[in-house]
Short mmCIF file of C-alpha atoms in Angstrom, two decimals:
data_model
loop_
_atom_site.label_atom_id
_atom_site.label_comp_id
_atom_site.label_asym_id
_atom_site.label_seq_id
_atom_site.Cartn_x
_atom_site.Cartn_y
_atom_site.Cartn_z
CA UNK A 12 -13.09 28.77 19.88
CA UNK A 13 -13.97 31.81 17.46
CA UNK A 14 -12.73 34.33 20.54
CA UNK A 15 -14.35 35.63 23.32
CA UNK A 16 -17.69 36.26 22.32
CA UNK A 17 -18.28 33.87 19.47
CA UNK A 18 -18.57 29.75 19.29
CA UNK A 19 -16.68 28.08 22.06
CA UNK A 20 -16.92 23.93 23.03
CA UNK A 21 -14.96 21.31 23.56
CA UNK A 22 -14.63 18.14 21.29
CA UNK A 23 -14.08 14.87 22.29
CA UNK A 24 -11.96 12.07 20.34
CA UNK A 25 -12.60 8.92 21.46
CA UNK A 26 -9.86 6.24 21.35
CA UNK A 27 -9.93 5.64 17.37
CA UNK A 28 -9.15 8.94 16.63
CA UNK A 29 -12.62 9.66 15.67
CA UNK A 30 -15.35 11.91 16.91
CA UNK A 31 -17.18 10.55 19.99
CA UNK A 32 -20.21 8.72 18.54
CA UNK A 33 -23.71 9.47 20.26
CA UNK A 34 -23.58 6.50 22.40
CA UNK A 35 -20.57 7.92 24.00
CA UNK A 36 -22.15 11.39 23.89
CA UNK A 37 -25.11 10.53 25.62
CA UNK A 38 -23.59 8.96 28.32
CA UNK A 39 -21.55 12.20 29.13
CA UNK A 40 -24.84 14.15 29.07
CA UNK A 41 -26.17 11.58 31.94
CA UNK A 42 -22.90 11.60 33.79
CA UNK A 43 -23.20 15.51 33.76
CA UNK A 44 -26.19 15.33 36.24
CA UNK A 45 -24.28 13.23 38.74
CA UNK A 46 -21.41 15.52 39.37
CA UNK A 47 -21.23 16.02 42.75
CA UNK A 48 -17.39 18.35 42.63
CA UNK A 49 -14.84 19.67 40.56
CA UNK A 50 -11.14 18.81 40.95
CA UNK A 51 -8.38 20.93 39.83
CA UNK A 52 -4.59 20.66 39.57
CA UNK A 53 -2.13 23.55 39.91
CA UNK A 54 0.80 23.10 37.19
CA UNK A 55 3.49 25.78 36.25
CA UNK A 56 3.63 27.42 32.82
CA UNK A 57 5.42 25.06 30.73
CA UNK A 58 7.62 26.53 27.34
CA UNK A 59 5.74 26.06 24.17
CA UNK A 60 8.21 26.69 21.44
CA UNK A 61 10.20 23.78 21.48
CA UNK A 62 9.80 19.78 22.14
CA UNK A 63 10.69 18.44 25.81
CA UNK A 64 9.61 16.39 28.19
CA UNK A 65 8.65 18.34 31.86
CA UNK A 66 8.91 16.58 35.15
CA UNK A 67 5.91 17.03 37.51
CA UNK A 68 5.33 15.33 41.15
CA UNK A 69 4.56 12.06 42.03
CA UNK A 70 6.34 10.37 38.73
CA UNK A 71 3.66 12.85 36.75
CA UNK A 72 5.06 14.14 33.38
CA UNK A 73 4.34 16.57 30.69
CA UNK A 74 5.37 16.16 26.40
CA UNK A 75 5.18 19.14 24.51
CA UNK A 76 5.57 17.59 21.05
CA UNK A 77 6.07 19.29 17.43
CA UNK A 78 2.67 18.29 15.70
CA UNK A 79 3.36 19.05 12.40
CA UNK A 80 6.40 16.82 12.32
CA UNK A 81 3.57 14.34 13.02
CA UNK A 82 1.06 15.08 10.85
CA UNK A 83 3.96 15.67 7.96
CA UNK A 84 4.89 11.81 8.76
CA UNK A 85 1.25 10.53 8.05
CA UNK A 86 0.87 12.54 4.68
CA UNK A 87 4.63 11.35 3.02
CA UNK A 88 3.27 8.06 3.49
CA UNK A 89 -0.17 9.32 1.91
CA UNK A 90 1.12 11.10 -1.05
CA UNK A 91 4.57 10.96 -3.24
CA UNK A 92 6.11 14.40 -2.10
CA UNK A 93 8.59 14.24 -4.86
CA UNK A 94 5.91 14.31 -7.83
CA UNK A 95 4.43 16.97 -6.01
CA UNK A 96 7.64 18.84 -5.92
CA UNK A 97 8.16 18.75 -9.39
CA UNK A 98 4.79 20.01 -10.00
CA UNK A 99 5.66 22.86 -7.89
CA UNK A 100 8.57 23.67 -9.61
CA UNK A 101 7.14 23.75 -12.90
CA UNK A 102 7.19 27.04 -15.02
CA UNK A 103 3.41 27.69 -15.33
CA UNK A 104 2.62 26.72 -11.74
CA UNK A 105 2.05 29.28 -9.20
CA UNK A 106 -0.36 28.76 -5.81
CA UNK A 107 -1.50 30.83 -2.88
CA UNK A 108 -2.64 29.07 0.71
CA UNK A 109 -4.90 31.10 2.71
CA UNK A 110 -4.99 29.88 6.48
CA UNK A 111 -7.17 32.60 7.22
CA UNK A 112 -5.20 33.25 10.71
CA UNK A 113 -6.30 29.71 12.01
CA UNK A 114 -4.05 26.69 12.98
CA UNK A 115 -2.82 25.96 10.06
CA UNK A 116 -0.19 28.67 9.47
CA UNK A 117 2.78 26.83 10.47
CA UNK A 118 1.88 23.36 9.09
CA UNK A 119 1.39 24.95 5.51
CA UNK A 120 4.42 26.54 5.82
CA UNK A 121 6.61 23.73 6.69
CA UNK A 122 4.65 21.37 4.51
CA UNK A 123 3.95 23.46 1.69
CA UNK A 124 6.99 25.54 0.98
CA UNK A 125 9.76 23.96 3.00
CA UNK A 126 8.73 20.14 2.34
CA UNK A 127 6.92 21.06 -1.29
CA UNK A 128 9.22 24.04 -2.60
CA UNK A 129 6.10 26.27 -2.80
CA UNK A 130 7.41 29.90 -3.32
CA UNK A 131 8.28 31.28 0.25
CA UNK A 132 4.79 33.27 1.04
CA UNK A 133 2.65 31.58 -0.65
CA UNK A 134 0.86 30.36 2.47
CA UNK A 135 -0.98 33.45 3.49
CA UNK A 136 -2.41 35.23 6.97
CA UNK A 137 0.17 32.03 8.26
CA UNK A 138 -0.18 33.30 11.88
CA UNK A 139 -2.36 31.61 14.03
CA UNK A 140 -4.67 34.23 16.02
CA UNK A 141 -7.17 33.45 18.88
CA UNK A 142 -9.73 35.21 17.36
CA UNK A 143 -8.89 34.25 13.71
CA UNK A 144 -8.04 38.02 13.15
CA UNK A 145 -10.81 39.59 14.23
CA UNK A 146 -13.77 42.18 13.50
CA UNK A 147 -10.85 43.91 11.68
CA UNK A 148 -9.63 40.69 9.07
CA UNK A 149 -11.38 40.65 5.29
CA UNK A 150 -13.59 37.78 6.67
CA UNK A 151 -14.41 39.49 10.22
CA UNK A 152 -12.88 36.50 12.07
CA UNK A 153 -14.83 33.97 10.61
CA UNK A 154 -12.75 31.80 9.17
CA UNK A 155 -14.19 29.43 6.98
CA UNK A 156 -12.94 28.25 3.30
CA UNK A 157 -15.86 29.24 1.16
CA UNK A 158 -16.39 32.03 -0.96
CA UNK A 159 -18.42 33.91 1.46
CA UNK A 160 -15.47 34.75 3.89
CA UNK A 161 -12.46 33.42 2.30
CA UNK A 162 -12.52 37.36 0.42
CA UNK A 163 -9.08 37.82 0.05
CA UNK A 164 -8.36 34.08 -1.41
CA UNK A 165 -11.60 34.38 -3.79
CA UNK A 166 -10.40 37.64 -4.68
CA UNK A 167 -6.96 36.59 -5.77
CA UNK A 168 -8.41 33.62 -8.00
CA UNK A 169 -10.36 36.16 -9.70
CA UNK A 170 -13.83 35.54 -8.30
CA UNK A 171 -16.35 37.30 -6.62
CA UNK A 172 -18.70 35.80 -3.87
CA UNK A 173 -21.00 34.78 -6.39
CA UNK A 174 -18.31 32.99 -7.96
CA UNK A 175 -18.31 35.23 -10.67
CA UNK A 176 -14.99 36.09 -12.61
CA UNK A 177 -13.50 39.42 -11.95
CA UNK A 178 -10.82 41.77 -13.07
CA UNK A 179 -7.81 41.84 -10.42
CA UNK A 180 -5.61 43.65 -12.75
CA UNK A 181 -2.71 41.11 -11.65
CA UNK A 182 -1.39 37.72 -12.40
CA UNK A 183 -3.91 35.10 -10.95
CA UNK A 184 -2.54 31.95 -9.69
CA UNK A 185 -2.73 28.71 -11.16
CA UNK A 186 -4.28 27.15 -7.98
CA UNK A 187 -5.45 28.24 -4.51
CA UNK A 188 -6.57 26.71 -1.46
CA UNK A 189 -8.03 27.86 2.39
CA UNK A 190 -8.37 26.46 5.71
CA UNK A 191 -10.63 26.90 7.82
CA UNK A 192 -10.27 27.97 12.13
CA UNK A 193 -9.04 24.33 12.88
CA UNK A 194 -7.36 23.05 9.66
CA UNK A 195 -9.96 20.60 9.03
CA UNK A 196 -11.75 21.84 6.11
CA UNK A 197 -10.55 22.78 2.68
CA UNK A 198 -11.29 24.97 -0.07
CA UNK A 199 -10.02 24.20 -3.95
CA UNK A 200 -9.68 26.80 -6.89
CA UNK A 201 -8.19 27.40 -10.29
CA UNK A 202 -7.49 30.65 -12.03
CA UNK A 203 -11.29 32.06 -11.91
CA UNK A 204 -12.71 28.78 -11.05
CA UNK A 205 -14.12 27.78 -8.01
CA UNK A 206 -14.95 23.49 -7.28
CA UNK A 207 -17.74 23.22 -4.80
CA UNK A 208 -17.00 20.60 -2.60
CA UNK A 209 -19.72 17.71 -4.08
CA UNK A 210 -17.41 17.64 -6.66
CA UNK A 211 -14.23 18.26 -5.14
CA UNK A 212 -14.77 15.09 -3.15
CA UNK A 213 -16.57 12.83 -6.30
CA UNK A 214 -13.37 14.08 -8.97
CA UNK A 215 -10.84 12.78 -5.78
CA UNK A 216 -12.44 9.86 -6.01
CA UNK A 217 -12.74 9.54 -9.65
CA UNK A 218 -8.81 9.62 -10.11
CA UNK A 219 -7.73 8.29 -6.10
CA UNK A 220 -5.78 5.78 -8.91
CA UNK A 221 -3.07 8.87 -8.88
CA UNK A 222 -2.53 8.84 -4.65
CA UNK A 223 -0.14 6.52 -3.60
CA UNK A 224 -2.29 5.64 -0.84
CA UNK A 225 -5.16 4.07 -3.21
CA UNK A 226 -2.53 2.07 -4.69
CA UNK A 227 -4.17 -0.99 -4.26
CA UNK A 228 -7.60 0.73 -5.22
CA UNK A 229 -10.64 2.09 -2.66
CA UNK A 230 -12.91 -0.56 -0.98
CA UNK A 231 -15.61 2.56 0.03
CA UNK A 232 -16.59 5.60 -0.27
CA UNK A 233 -19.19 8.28 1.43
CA UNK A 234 -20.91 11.44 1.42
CA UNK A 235 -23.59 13.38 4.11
CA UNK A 236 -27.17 13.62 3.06
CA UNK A 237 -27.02 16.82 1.69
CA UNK A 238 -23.49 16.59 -0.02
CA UNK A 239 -24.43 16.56 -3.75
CA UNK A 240 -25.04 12.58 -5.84
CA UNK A 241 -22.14 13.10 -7.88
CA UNK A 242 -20.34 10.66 -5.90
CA UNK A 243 -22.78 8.14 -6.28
CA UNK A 244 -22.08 8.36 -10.33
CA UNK A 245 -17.83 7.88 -9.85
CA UNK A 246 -18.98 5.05 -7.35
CA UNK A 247 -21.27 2.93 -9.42
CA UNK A 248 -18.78 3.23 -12.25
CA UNK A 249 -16.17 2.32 -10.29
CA UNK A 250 -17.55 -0.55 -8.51
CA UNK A 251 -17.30 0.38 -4.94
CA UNK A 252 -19.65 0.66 -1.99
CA UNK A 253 -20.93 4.30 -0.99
CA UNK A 254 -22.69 5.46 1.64
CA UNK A 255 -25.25 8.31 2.62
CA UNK A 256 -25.09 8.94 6.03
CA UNK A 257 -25.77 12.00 8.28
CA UNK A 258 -24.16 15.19 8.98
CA UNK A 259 -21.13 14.60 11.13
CA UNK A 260 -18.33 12.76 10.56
CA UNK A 261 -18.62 10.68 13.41
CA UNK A 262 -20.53 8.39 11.17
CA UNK A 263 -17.76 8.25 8.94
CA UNK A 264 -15.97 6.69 11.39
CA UNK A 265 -18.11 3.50 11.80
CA UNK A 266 -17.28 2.69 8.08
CA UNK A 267 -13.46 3.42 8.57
CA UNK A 268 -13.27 0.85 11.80
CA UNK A 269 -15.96 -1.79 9.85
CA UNK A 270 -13.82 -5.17 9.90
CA UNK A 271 -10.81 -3.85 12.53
CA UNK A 272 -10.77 -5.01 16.11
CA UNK A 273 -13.28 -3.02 17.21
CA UNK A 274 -16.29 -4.71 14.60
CA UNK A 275 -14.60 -7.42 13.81
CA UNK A 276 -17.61 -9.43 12.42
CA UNK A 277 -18.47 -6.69 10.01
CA UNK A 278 -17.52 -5.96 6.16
CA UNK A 279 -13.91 -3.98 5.11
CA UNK A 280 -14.49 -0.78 3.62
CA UNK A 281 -11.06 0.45 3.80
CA UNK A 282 -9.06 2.19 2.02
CA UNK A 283 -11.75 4.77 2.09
CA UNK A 284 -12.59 8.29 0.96
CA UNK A 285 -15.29 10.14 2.18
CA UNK A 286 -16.94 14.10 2.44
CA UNK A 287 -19.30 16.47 3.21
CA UNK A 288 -20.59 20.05 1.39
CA UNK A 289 -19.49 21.70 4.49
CA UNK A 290 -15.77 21.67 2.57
CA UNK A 291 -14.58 18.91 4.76
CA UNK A 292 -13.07 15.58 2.66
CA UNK A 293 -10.74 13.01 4.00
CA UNK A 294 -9.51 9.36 3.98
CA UNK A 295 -8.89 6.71 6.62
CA UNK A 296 -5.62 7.55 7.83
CA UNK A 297 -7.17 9.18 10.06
CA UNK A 298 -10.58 9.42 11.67
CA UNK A 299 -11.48 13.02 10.60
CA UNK A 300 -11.88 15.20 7.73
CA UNK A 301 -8.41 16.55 7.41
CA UNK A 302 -7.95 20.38 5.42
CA UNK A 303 -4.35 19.38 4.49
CA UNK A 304 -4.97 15.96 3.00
CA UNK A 305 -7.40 17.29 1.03
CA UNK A 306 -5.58 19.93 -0.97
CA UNK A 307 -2.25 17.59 -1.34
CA UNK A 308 -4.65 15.32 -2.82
CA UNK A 309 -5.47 17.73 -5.49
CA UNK A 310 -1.37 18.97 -5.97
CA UNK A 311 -0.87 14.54 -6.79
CA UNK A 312 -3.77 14.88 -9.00
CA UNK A 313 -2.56 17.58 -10.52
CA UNK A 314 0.77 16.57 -10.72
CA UNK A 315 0.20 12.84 -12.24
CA UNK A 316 -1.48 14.44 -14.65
CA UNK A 317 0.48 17.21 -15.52
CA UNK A 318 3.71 14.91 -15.81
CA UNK A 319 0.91 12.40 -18.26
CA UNK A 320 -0.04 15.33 -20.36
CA UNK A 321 3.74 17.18 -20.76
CA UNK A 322 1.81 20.45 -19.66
CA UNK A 323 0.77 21.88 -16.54
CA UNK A 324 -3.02 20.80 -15.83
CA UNK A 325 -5.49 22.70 -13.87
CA UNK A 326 -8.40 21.93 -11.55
CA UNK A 327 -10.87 23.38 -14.14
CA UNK A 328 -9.41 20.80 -16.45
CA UNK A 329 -9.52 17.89 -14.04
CA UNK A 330 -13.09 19.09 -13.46
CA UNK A 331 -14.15 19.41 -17.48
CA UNK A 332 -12.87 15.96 -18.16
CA UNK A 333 -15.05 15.11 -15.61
CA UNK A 334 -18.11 16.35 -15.70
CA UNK A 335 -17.67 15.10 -19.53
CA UNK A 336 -17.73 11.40 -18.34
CA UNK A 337 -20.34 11.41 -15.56
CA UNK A 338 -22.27 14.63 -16.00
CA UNK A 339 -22.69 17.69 -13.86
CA UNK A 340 -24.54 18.13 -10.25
CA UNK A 341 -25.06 21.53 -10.52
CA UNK A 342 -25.18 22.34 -6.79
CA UNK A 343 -25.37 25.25 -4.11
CA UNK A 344 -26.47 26.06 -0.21
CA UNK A 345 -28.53 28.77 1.13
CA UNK A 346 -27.62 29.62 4.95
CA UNK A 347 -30.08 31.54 6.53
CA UNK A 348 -28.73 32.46 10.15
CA UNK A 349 -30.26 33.39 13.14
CA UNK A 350 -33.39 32.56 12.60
CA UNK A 351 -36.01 32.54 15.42
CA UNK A 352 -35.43 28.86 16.32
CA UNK A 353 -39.33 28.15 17.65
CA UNK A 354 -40.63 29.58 14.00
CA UNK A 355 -37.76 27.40 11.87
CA UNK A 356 -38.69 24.45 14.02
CA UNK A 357 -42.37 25.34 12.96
CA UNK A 358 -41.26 25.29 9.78
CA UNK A 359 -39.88 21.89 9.87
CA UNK A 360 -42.46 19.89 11.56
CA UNK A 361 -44.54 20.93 8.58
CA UNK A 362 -43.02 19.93 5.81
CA UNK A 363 -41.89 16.37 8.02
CA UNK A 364 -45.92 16.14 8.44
CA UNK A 365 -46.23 15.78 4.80
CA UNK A 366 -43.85 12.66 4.54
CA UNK A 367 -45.25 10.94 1.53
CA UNK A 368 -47.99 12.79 0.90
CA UNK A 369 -46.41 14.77 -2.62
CA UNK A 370 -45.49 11.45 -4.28
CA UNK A 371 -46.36 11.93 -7.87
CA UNK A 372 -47.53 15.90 -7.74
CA UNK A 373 -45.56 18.39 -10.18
CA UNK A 374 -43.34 21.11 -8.81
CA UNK A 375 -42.20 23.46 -11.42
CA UNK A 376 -42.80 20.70 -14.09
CA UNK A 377 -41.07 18.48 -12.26
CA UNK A 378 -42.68 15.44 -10.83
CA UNK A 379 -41.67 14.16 -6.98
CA UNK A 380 -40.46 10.94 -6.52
CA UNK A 381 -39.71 11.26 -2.58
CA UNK A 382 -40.61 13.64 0.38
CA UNK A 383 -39.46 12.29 4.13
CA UNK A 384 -37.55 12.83 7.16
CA UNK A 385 -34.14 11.19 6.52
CA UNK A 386 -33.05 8.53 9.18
CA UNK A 387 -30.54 6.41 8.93
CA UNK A 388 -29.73 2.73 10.45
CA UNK A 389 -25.77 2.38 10.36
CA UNK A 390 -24.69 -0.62 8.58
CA UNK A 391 -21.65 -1.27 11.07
CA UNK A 392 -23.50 -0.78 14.78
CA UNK A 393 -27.17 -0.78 13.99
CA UNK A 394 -27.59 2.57 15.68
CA UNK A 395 -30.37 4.53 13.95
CA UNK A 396 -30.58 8.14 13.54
CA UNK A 397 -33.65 9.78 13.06
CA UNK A 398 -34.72 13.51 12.33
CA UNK A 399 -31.61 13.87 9.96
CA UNK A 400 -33.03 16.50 7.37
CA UNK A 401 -35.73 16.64 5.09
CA UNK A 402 -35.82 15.89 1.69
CA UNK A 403 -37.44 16.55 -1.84
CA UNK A 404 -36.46 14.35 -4.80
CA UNK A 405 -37.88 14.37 -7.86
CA UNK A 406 -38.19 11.52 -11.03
CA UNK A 407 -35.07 13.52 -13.19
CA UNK A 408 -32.47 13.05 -10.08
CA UNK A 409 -32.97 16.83 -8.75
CA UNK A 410 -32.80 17.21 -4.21
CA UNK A 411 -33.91 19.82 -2.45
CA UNK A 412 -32.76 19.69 1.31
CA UNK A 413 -33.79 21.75 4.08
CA UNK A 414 -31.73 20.90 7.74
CA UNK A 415 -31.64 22.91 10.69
CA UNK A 416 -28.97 23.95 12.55
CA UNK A 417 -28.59 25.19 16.27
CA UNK A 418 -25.20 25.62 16.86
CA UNK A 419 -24.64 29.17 15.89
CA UNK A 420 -24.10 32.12 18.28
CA UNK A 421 -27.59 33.09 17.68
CA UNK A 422 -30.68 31.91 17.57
CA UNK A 423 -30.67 28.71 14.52
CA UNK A 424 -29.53 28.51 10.90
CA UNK A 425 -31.83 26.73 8.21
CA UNK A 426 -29.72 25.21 5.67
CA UNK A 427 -31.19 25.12 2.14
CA UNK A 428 -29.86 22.47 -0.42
CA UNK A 429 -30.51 22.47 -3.98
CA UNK A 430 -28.85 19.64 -6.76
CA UNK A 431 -30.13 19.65 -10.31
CA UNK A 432 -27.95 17.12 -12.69
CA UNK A 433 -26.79 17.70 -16.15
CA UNK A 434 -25.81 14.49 -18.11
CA UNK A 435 -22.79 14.32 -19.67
CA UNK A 436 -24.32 15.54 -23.14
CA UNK A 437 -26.20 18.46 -21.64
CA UNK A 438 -25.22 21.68 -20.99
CA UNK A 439 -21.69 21.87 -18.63
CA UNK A 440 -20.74 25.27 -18.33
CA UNK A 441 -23.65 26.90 -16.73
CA UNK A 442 -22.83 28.72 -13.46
CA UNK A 443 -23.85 26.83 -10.79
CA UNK A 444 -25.98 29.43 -8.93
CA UNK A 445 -28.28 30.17 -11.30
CA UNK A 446 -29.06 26.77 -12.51
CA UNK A 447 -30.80 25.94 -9.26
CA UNK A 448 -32.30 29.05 -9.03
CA UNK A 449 -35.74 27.78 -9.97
CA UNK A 450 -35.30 24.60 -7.34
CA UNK A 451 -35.03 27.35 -4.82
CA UNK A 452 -38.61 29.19 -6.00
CA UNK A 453 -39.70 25.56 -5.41
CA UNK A 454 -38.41 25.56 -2.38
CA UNK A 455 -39.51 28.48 -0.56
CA UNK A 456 -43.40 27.21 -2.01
CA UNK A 457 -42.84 24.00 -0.41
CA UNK A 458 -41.37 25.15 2.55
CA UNK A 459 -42.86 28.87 3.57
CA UNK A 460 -39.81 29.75 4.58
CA UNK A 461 -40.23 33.61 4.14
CA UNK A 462 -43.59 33.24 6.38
CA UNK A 463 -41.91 31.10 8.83
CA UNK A 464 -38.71 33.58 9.18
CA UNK A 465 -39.75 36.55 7.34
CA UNK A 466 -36.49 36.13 5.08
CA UNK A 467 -36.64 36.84 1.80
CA UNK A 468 -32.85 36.43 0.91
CA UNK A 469 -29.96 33.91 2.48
CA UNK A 470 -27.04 35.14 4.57
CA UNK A 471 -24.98 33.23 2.73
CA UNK A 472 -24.61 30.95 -0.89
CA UNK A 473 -22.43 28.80 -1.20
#
């Protein structure tokens, strides 16, 4: 929940671990209309601080448990803690967390500085609030990892929300991080440099050689529709199988359980990495996109490679070698919230109506290679998703992306994609923002968004 009068719901994990997959979703929805009453149970207030085991009527009992003890458990066998401390202690190293008032306060703490050695307050706005802080926190209670409302983190690293550098007239750390409400999603950055999550995800694939849980090398990988291609590249090179699959990682988790007990019959993807644009990235160990794995993955990254080199290395170098092997997908998404839903889904129909039919026209000199509705058949189940987003690809590799989105407070959010790639040789430095600037003139010709919404500008880049 965001608080009182913002996003509330309930999510269901089915047995895996995993989100509950639309088969098991649309079953609840048809069990919903045969509820005939409500049963309720009257239970005292139990103590919260501390682990113990409460005894209830009728043989009925009740665990409070410390979670991050578990979680903590799962990640040592994940990542080699003690390379990871010695990056931490190293001279030129310095971090800052931000858990933005959500969930993650006290596993960052315990993990990060008590487990890691991280400086003691370096894991920042560490108390979990209801509301996430607020109308009167830097990001207004809405606690997500980007550089929209993560203010104060961006701010530290020496960015602006346009991920532009800025003056902060004091030291800037070597690395920062952010987690979101719920601790599931993750944001990366250097010293004035910011790694959108396309390539955050494709660059943890690119060296998963340096986890301790790749060991024995990744079977699969995948990535959302929108997320950007630069996974593809790292997988092709690296011989493994990738996927594109919708929004959501519950069909992730169809790929993680491929070959176990519960498809048997079907092909072994794991060990497996996998992500989405949304800053959510995560593994198999378990069945979601986990905001802590993510970053310690980074810190073992950062700390093979820092021990290799016999000098501290940075994200932005991690990211420079990289792009210099596989190219660039310069990348960014255009939020426009609260739209009138009726007029987006207007908007949408139309451009889905013209499936096929710009094959081979020119778009700002570029020439379109595909135009559709994406739907996707899942390789594990055979379940088949339709109406997953539509898309625009043209002949030199470029996407734009347009997906709605109703689960806002308000009315809907049209989400606006744009990927243009850079080979290796080309130009690598370019801000991201503006090099898909002229995808996004294309976009609002091809779409009509501003006639369908009347918005001339997005509520948020990303």
């Amino acid at each position: 929940p965001g608080g009182i009068n913002d996003d509330f719901g309930i999510k269901y994990n089915c047995e895996n671990g995993g989100p509950a997959p639309e088969k098991m979703t649309d079953l609840m929805v048809d069990w919903t209309a045969k509820i005939t009453e409500l049963k309720s149970m009257k239970i005292p207030d139990f103590d919260l601080s501390k682990p113990e085991i409460f005894e209830l009527p009728d043989g009925r009992t009740v665990e409070v448990f410390d979670c991050v003890e578990d979680h903590l458990a799962v990640l040592k066998k994940c990542f080699d803690f003690e390379s990871i401390k010695k990056l931490m202690a190293h001279p030129d190293f310095t971090m800052t967390y931000d858990c933005m008032s959500g969930v993650q306060g006290p596993y960052a703490i315990k993990i990060l500085e008590e487990e890691l050695g991280a400086k003691p307050g370096s894991c920042k706005n560490a108390i979990p609030q209801p509301d996430f802080g607020g109308p009167e926190s830097a990001w207004h209670g809405h606690a997500d990892p980007n550089l929209t409302y993560a203010v104060e983190l961006v701010a530290d690293m020496g960015l602006n929300k346009e991920g532009l550098k800025i003056d902060t007239g004091k030291p800037i750390p070597k690395f920062g991080a952010a987690a979101d409400g719920d601790a599931d999603r993750n944001m990366v950055l250097s010293s004035q440099f910011f790694v959108s999550p396309s390539d955050s995800l494709a660059m943890i694939v690119a060296n998963s050689d340096l986890i301790p849980q790749f060991k024995d090398g990744l079977k699969g990988c995948a990535r959302s529709m929108p997320t950007s291609g630069a996974l593809d590249i790292v997988a092709k090179k690296k011989g493994i199988d990738c996927f594109e699959v919708p929004t959501g990682w519950k069909f992730f988790g169809n790929l993680m359980d491929s070959g176990t007990s519960y498809f048997p019959d079907k092909k072994t993807y794991t060990p497996f990495i996998c992500g989405e644009e949304s800053f959510g990235t995560g593994a198999d160990h378990v069945r979601e996109k986990d905001g802590m794995w993510a970053v310690l993955a980074w810190l073992q990254i950062l700390a093979k490679k820092t021990e290799a080199a016999g000098k501290l290395v940075t994200v932005e170098d991690v990211a420079m070698e990289h792009w210099k092997e596989f190219g660039r997908n310069y990348y960014a998404r255009y939020d426009y919230e609260g739209v009138d839903k009726a007029k987006a889904e207007e908007m949408m129909k139309m451009m889905a109506d013209k499936a096929g039919t710009l094959v081979g026209q020119e778009f700002g000199g570029m020439k379109m290679k595909v135009n559709d509705m994406f739907e996707y058949t899942d390789p594990v189940d055979g379940s088949v998703s339709k109406n997953q987003g539509i898309r625009f690809m043209f002949e030199d590799n470029s996407r734009i992306i347009f997906r709605l989105s109703g689960t806002g407070v308000a009315g809907a959010t049209v989400r606006l994609y744009l990927e243009k790639y850079e080979a290796s040789e080309g130009d690598l430095t370019q801000h991201q923002f503006e090099v898909v600037k002229p995808l996004a003139a294309i976009a609002m010709e091809l779409s009509q968004l501003q006639t369908y919404t009347g918005r001339e500008t997005p509520t948020v880049i990303t």
